[in-house]
XYZ file of C-alpha atoms in Angstrom:
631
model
C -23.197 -136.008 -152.677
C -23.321 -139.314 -150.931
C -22.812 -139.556 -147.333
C -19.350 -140.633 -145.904
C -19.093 -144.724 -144.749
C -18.414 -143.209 -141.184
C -21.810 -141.964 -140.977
C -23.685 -144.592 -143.076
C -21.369 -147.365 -140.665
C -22.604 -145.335 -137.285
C -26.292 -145.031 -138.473
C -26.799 -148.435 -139.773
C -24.914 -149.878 -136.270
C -27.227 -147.481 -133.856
C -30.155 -149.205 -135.939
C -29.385 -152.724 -135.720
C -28.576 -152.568 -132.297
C -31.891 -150.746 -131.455
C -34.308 -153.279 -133.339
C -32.079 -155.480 -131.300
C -32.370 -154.513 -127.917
C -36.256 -154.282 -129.607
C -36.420 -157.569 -130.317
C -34.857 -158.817 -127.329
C -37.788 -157.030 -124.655
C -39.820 -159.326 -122.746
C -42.889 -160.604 -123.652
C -45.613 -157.843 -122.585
C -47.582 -159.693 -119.007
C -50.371 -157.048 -119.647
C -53.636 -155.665 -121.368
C -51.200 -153.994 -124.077
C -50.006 -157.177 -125.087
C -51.508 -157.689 -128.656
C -50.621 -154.169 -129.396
C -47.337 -154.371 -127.823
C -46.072 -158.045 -129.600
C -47.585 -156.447 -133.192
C -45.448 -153.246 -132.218
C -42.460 -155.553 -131.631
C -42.655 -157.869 -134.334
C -42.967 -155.084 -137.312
C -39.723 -153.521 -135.836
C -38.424 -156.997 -135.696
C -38.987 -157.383 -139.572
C -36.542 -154.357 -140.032
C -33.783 -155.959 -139.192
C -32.647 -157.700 -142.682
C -32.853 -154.159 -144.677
C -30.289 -152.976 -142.214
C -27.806 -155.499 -141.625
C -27.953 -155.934 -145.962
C -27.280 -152.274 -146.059
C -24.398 -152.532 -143.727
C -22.603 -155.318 -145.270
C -23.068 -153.990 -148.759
C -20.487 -151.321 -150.373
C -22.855 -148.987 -151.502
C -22.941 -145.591 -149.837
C -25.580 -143.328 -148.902
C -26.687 -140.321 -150.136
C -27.580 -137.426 -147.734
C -31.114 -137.779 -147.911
C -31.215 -141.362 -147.335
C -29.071 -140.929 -144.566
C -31.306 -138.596 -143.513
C -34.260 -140.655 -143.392
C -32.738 -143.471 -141.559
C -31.791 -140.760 -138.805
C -35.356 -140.254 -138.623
C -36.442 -143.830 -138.499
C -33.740 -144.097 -135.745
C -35.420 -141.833 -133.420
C -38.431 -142.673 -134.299
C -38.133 -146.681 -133.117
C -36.630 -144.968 -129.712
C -39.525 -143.505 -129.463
C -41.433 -146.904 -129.930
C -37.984 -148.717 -127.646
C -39.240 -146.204 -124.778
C -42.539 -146.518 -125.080
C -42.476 -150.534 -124.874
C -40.177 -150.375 -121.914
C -42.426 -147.688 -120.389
C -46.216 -150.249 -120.603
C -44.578 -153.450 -119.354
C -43.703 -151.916 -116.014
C -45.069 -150.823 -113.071
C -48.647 -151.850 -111.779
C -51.182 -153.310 -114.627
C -54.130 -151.443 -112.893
C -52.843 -147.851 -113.264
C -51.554 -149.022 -116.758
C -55.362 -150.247 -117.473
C -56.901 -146.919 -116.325
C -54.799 -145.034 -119.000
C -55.224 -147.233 -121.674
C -56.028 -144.130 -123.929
C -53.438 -142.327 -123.055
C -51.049 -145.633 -123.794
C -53.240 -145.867 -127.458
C -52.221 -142.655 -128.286
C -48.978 -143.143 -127.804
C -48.822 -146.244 -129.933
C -50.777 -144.507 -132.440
C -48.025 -141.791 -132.803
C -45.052 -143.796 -132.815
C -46.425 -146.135 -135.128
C -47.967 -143.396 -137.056
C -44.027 -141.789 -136.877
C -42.619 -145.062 -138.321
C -44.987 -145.175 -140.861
C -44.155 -141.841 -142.289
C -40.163 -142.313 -142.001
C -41.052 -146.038 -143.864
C -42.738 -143.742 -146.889
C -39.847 -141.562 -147.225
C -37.540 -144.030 -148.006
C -36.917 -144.965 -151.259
C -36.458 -148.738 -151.631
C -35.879 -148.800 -155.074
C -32.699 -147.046 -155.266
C -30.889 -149.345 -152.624
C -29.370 -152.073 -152.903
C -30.874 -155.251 -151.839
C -32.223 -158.117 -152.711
C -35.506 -158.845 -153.987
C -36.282 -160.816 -151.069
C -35.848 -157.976 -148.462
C -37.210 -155.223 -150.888
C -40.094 -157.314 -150.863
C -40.313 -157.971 -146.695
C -40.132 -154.407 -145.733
C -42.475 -152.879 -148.298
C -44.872 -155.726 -146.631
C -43.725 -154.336 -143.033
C -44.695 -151.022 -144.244
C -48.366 -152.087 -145.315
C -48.452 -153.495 -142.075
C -47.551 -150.441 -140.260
C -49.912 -148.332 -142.601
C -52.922 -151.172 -141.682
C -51.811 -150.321 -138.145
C -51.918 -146.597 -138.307
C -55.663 -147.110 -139.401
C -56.672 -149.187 -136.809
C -57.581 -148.736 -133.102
C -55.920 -151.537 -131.853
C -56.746 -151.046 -128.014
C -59.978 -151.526 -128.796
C -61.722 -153.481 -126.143
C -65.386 -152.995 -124.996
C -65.609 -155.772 -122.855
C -62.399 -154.188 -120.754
C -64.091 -150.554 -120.111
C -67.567 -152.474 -119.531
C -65.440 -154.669 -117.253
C -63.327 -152.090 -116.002
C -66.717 -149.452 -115.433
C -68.477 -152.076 -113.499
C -66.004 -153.665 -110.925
C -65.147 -149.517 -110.163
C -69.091 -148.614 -109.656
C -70.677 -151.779 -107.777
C -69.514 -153.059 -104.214
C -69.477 -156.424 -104.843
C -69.350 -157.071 -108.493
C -70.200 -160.496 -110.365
C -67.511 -162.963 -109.535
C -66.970 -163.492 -113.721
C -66.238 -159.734 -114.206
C -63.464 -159.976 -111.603
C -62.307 -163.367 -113.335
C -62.260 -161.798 -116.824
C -60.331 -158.687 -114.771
C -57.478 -160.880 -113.653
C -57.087 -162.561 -116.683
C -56.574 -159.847 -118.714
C -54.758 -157.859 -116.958
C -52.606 -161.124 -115.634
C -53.060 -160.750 -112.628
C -53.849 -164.304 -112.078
C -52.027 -165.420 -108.897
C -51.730 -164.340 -105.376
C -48.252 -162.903 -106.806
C -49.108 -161.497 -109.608
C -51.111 -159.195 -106.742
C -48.169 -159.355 -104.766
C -46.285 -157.792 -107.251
C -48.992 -155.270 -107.863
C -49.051 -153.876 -104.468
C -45.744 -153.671 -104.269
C -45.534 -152.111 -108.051
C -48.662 -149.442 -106.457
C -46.583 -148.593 -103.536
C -43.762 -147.742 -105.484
C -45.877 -145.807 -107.674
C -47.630 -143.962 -104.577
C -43.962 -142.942 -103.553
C -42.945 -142.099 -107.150
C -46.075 -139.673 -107.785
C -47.394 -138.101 -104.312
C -50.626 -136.295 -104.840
C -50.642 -136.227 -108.686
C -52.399 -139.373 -107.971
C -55.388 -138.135 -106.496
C -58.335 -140.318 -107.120
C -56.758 -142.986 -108.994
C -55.056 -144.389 -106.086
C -58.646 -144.921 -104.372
C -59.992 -146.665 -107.441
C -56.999 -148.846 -108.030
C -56.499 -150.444 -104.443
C -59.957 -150.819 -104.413
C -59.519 -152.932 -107.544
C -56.693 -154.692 -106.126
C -58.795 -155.695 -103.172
C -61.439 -157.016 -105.108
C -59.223 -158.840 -107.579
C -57.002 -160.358 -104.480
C -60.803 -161.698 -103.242
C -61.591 -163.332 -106.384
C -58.288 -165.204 -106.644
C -58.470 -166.175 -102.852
C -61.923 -167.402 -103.361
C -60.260 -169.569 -106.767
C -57.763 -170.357 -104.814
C -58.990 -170.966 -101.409
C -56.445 -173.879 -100.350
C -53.689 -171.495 -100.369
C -52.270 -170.169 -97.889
C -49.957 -167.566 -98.739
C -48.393 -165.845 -95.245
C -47.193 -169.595 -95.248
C -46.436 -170.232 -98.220
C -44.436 -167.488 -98.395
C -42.267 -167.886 -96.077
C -40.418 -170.903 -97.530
C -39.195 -167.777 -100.045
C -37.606 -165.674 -97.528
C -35.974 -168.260 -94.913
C -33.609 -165.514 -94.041
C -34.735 -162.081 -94.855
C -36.034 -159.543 -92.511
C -37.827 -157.003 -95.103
C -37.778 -153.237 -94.555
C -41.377 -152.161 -93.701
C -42.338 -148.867 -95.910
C -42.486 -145.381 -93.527
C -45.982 -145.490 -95.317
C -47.045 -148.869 -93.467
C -45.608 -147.762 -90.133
C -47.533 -145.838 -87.759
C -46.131 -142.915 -86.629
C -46.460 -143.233 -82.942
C -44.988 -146.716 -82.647
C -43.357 -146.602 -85.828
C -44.861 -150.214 -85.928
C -46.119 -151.953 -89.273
C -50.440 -150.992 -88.951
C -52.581 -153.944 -88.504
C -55.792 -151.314 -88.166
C -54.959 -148.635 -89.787
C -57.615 -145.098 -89.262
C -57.414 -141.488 -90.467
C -58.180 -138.650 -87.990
C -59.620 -135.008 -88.737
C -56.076 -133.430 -90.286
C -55.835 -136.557 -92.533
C -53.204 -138.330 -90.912
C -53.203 -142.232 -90.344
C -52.276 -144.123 -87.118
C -52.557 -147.531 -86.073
C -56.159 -147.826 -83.703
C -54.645 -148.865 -80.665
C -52.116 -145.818 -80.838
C -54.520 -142.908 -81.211
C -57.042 -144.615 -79.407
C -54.424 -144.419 -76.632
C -53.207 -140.943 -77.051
C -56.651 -139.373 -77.560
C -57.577 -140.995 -73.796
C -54.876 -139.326 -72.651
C -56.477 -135.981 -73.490
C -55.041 -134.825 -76.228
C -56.790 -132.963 -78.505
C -54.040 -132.310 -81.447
C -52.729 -134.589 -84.154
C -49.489 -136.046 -83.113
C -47.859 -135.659 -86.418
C -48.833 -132.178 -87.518
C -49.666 -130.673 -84.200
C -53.043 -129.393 -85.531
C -56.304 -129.342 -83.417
C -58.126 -131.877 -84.247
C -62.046 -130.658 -85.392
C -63.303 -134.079 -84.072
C -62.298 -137.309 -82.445
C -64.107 -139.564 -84.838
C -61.231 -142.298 -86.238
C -61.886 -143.619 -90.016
C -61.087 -146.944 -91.183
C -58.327 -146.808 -94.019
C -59.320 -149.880 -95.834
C -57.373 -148.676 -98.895
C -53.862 -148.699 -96.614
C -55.226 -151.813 -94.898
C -55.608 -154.104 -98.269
C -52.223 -153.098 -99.327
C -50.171 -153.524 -95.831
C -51.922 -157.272 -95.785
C -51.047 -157.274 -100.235
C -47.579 -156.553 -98.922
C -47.298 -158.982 -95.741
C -48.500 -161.800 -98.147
C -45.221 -161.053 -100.840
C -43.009 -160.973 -97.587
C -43.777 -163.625 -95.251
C -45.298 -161.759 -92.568
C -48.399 -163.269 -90.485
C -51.401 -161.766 -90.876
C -53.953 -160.567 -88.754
C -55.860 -163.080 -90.339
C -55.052 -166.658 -91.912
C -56.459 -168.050 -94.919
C -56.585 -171.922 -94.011
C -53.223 -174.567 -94.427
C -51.073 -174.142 -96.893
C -50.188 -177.256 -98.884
C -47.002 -176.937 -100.686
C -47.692 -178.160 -104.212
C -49.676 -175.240 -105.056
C -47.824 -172.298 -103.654
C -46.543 -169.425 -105.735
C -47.363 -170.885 -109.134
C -46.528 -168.227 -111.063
C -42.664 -166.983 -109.693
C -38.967 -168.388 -109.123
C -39.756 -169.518 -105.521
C -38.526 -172.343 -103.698
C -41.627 -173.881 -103.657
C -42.075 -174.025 -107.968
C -38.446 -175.156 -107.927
C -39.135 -178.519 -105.447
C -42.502 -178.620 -107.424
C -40.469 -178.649 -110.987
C -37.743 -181.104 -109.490
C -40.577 -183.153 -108.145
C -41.697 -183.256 -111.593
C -38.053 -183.721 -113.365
C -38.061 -186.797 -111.688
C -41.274 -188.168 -113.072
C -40.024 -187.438 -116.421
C -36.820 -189.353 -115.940
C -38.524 -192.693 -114.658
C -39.495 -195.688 -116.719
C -43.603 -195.229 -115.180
C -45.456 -194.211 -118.534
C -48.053 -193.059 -116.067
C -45.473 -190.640 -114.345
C -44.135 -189.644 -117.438
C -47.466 -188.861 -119.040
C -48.399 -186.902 -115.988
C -45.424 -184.979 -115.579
C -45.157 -183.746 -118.786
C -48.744 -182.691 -118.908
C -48.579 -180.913 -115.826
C -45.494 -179.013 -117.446
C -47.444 -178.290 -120.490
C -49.398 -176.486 -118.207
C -47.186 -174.694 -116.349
C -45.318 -173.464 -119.159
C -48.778 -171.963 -121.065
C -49.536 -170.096 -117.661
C -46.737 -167.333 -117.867
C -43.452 -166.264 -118.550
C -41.978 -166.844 -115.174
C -42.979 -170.275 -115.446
C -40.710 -170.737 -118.711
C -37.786 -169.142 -117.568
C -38.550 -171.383 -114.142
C -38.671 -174.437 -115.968
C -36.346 -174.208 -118.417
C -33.646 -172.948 -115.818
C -34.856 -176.459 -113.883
C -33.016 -178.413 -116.731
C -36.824 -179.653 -117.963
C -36.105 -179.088 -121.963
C -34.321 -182.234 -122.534
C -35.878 -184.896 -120.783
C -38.911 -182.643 -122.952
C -37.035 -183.590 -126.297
C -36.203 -186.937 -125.287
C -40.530 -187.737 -124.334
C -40.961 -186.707 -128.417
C -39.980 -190.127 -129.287
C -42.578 -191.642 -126.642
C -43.986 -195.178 -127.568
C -46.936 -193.351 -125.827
C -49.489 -190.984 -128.184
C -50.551 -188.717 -125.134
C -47.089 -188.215 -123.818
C -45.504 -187.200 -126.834
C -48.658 -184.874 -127.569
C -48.039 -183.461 -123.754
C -44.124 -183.527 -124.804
C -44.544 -181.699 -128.158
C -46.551 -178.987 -126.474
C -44.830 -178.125 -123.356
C -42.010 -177.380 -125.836
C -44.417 -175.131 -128.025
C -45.396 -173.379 -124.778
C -41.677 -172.914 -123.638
C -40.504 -171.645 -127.184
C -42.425 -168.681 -126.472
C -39.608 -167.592 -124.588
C -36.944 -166.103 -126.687
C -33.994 -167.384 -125.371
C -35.625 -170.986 -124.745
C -35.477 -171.422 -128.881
C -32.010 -171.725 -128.600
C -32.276 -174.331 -125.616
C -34.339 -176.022 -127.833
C -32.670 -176.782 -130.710
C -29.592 -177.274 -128.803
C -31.153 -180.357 -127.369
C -31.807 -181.139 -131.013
C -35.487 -181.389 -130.705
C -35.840 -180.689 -134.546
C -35.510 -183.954 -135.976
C -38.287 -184.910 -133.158
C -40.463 -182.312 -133.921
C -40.293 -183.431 -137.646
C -40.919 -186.920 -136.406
C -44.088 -185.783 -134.256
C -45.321 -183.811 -136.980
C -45.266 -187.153 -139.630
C -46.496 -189.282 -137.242
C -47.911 -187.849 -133.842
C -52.091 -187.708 -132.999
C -53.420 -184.817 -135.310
C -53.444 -182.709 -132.017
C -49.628 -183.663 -131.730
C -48.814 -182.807 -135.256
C -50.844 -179.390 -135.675
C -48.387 -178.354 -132.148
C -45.353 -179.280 -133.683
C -46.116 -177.451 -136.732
C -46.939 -174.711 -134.099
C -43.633 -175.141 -132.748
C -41.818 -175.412 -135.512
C -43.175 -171.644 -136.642
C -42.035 -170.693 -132.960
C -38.310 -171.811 -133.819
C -38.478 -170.594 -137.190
C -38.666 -167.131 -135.734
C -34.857 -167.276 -135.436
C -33.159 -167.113 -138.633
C -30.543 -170.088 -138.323
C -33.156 -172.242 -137.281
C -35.206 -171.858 -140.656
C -32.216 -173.528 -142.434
C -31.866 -176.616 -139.721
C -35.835 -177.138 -139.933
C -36.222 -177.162 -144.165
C -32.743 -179.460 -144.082
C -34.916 -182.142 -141.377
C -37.621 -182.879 -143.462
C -39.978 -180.455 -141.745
C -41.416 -178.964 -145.435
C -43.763 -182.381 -147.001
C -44.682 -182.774 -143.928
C -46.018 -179.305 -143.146
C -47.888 -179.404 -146.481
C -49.437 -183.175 -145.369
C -50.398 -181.099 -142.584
C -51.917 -178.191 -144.664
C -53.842 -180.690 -147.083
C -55.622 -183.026 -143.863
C -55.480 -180.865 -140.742
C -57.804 -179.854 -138.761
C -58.823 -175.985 -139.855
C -56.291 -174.283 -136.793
C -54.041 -177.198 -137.848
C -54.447 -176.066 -141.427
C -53.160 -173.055 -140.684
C -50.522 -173.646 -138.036
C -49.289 -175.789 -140.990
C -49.597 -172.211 -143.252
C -48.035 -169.635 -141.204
C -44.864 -172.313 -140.618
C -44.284 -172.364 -144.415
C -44.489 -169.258 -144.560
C -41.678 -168.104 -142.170
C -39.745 -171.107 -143.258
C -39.813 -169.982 -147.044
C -38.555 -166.364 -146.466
C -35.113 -168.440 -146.303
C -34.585 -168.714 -150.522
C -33.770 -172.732 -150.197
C -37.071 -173.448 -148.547
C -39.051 -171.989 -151.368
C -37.423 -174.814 -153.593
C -38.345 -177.320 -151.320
C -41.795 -176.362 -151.078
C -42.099 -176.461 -154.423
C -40.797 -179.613 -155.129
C -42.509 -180.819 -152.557
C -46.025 -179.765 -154.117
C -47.262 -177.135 -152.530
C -48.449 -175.316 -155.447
C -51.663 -177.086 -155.935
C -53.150 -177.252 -152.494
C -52.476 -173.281 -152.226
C -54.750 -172.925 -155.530
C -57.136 -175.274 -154.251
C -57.691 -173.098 -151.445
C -58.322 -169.965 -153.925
C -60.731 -171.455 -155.235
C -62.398 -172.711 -152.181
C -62.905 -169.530 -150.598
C -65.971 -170.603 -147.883
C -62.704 -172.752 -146.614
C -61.427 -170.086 -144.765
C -57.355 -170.401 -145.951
C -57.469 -167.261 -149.335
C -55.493 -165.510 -147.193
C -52.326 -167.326 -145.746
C -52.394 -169.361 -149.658
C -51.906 -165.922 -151.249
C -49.251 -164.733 -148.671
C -47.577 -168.087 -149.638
C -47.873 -167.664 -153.167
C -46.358 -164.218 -153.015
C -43.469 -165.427 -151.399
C -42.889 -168.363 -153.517
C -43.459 -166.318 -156.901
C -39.934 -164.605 -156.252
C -38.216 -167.610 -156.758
C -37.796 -168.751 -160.535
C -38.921 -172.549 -159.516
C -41.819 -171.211 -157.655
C -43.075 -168.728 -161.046
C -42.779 -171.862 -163.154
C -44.757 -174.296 -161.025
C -47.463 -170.925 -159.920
C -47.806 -170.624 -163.873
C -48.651 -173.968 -164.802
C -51.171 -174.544 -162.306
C -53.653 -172.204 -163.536
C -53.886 -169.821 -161.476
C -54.598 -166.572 -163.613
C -58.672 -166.330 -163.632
C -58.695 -166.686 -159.709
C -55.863 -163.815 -159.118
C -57.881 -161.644 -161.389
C -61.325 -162.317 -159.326
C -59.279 -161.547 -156.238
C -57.802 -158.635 -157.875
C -61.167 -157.502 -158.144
C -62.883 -158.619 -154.828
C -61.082 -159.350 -152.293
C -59.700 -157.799 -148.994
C -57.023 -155.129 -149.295
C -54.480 -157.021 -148.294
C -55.360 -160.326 -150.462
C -55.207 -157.905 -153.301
C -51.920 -156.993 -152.688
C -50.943 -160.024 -152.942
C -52.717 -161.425 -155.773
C -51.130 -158.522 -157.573
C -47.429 -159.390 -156.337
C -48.373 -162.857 -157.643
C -49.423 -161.907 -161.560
C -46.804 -159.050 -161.528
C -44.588 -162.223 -160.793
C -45.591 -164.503 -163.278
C -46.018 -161.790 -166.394
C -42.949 -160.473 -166.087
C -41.080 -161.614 -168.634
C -43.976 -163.825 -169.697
C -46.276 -162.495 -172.668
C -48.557 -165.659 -173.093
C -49.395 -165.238 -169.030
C -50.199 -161.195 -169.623
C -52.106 -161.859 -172.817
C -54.693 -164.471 -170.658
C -54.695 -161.681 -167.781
C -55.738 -159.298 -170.271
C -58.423 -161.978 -171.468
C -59.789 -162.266 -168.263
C -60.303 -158.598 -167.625
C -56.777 -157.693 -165.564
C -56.946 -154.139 -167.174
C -59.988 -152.686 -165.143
C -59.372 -154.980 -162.027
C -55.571 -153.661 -162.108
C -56.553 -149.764 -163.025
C -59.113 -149.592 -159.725
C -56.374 -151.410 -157.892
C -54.042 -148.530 -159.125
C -55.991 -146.148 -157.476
C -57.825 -147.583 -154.370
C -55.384 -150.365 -153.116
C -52.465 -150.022 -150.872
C -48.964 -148.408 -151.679
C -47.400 -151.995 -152.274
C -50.567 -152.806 -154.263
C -50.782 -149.494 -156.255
C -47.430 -150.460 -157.250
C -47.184 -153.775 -158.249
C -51.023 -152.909 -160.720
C -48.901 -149.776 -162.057
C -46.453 -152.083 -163.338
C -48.449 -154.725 -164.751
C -50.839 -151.950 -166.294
C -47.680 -151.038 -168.162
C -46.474 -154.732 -169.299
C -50.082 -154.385 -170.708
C -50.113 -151.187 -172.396
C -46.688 -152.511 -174.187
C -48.082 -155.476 -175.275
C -50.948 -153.457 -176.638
C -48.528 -151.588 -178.316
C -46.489 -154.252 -180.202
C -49.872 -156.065 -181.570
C -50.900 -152.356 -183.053
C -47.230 -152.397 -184.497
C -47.753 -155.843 -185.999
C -51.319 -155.405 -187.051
C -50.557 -151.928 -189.089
């Protein structure tokens, strides 16, 4: 019985709207970053299965409804998870990185087996989409197989800044960049992230706190000692002109009740400012004032651990030190948030852009470049500045280094989600095309990157095939550099999953270079020409122009040699081009498809295993008809 359009309408709603608020997370600032943007991006590739399903008319049975109830609580499993590791502090995160792999393991692992359940073949949709999702679902399968945390150097890193005193200035450096905690306020944020946590958790922290504001301390040394011009109690207090912070009952002694400069623990455990029990305890007392207990001894311990964070947490609000760290010069202040400081910095900047100095200009836009590659806050900083068209407008510089500086600060800012948008508004395509005909090679392998970046967004792959962007991709492809080669690749590759791209591709001659690379496998490209190839074999232009160029011997030796996943698509490709083809199936058979196709059949992937059963068939009838004809 199928299931009533209420239901299908309510299930297929609930899970478009949760690979959208999926989608639409920000950009993970910590060590679970790869894992986190791979976790994101899969779920992302959902998306056109369900919104096809929900405009079509077909209904659903039960079961299928079923299963998509499943994958729905399944992906908010993986929405809560996401939310859950890009928050709070990046140190505690770090020191229960297996704890987070699990966790990714599982949901992904619970994904995966909803994705098997479902039956592609007896919905209805396209080719195209049919053909995306049973990729995303060899994807997630790869996944489940993999340890993607993986990361010696982290736990050797990790292990060694924990154990020694003063550990080697590089381990620290490696620390804080991948963890991001590269600027006095991404520590900032830390300690104040830690002292939340502290509050949140009580004891169950036990000796985790210890270990992680000794990190912090450490960490905060290293970027003082990178940084040593800096001086944040100024710095910071251009942020908070008129603010009067609330000092945490943690930070306040109470005696005074005042914020600790030196803080110490007694005998009962207790901590008080120096001063303060110093005082009491010559006044003959022998309890603690807090808990009333006699105190065993008199002896006052140093509480570096409070100490670092109270000064961590004067630094993020403005408040002087006990000590100062040298003048403060306002160009490099809080590089990496929305303060007042970035914003005079970025107007500063704005300004160069806008002036007729090539010099100025050249600078300015570099600078940006830089800025914008740093971190996120920096994008959402600069953008909000009004930076992204004078950007646009520097594409069509007379000057090679500007427009390089121009095309990349773009790239860097597109990482940004809602930036794309921004973007194209400005109509940077047509300039991005431009730079990527006729820019420096560095120029034209970042617009390609670029392009790719606003490609992500479905509208845009339309606008970008209609400019022009396609001949000059595969110009790119045939005479870049090797990373320009295949910035060039994965930017066809996105742009052709729109069905009026693959024509232009075609036409524009994309078919030999891709076979060129087959055959040249020490070059390093087998794997983004075959992903190409598979795409463009859908499309009735793209068989035709695949099955004149050859191609047959080479899909057969990767059919029998190559990776897992190039064999998948090697297969999608012949399965492609024989269908409906007998003079094609007869040369695969000549060249020894059968066994290649029959191991396939039983070793490759589920996508792979599928696409060999069905040529092994087209085979087995053709067998069939010349035993007809020759009896």
């Amino acid at each position: 019985m199928g299931g009533s359009e209420s239901s299908k309408g309510v299930v297929l709603g609930r899970l478009v709207e949760c690979i959208k608020e999926i989608s639409g997370l920000p950009e993970c600032q910590n060590f679970c970053k790869r894992v986190y943007g791979n976790l994101v991006r899969r779920v992302k590739l959902l998306s056109p299965l369900f919104e096809e399903l929900k405009d079509s008319d077909e209904s659903l049975s039960d079961e299928q409804l079923e299963n998509f109830e499943s994958l729905l609580v399944a992906l908010d499993s993986a929405k809560t998870l996401l939310k859950s590791v890009n928050q709070g502090s990046k140190l505690y995160q770090a020191l229960r990185r297996n704890d987070t792999a699990d966790k990714f393991q599982q949901v992904t692992e619970k994904i995966e087996a909803v994705l098997s359940e479902i039956p592609y073949y007896k919905l209805e949709i396209s080719e195209e989409v049919r053909e995306q999702i049973e990729l995303v679902h060899a994807q997630f399968k790869r996944a489940k197989a993999q340890t993607e945390f993986a990361d010696i150097q982290l736990d050797m890193d990790m292990a060694m800044a924990q154990k020694e005193k003063d550990p080697d200035p590089a381990i620290l450096k490696r620390l804080c960049e991948k963890l991001h905690l590269r600027t006095i306020n991404d520590l900032r944020k830390e300690s104040s992230e830690l002292h939340e946590l502290l509050i949140t958790s009580g004891e169950e922290l036990g000796d985790s706190f210890e270990m992680i504001t000794s990190l912090l301390s450490k960490l905060r040394d290293c970027v003082l000692t990178e940084n040593p011009e800096v001086d944040t109690s100024e710095c910071e207090k251009l942020t908070i002109k008129h603010r009067s912070p609330v000092i945490p009952d943690d930070f306040r002694c109470p005696i005074s009740l005042e914020l600790m400069k030196d803080p110490v623990i007694v005998s009962t455990g207790q901590t008080y400012e120096r001063s303060c029990i110093q005082k009491w305890l010559d006044a003959g007392h022998k309890t603690c004032p807090k808990t009333q207990q006699t105190l065993v001894h008199t002896a006052l311990t140093p509480n570096y651990v409070l100490k670092s964070l109270i000064a961590l947490w004067c630094e993020s609000n403005g408040i002087e030190l006990p000590k100062k760290q040298g003048n403060c010069r306002t160009k490099k202040c809080g590089g990496s948030s929305h303060s007042d400081c970035d914003r005079t910095a970025i107007g500063a900047l704005l300004d160069k852009l806008a002036s007729n100095n090539i010099e100025q200009q050249r600078a300015a836009a570099g600078e940006l470049r830089l800025l914008a590659k740093r971190n996120a806050d920096n994008r959402v900083c600069i953008a909000e500045a009004g930076a992204i068209p004078p950007l646009v407008d520097l594409l069509s510089s007379s000057d090679p280094r500007t427009q390089e500086h121009a095309v990349t600060a773009l790239l860097n800012l597109s990482i940004n989600e809602s930036n794309k948008g921004t973007i194209v508004n400005a109509g940077a395509i047509p300039d991005i095309v431009d730079v990527l005909k006729k820019g420096s090679m560095e120029a034209r392998e970042n617009a390609a990157a670029t392009l790719f970046s606003l490609s992500v967004l479905d509208e845009n792959k339309v606008q970008i095939g209609a400019a022009g962007a396609i001949p000059a991709l595969i110009k790119l492809l045939c005479e870049g550099t090797p990373r320009g080669k295949k910035d060039a690749a994965t930017a066809i590759f996105n742009l052709s999953i729109y069905q009026g791209n693959k024509a232009r591709a075609v036409k524009a001659g994309i078919v030999g270079p891709l076979i060129q690379f087959l055959k040249d496998a020490g070059g390093g490209m087998v794997d983004e020409a075959l992903a190409i190839l598979a795409i463009l074999a859908s499309h009735h232009e793209g068989r035709v122009a695949i099955g004149q160029a050859g191609p047959i011997p080479i899909l057969v030796e990767v059919i029998r040699t190559g990776s897992p996943r190039n064999r998948e698509n090697a297969a999608a490709v012949l399965w492609s081009l024989c269908t409906g083809d007998p003079v094609l199936l007869k040369l695969a058979k000549e060249h020894g498809a059968e066994a290649a196709l029959q191991e396939l059949s039983e070793n490759g992937t589920d996508r792979a295993k599928r696409k060999a059963g069905s040529i092994l068939e087209l085979l087995q009838r053709i067998e069939g008809d010349d035993n007809l004809r020759n009896s």
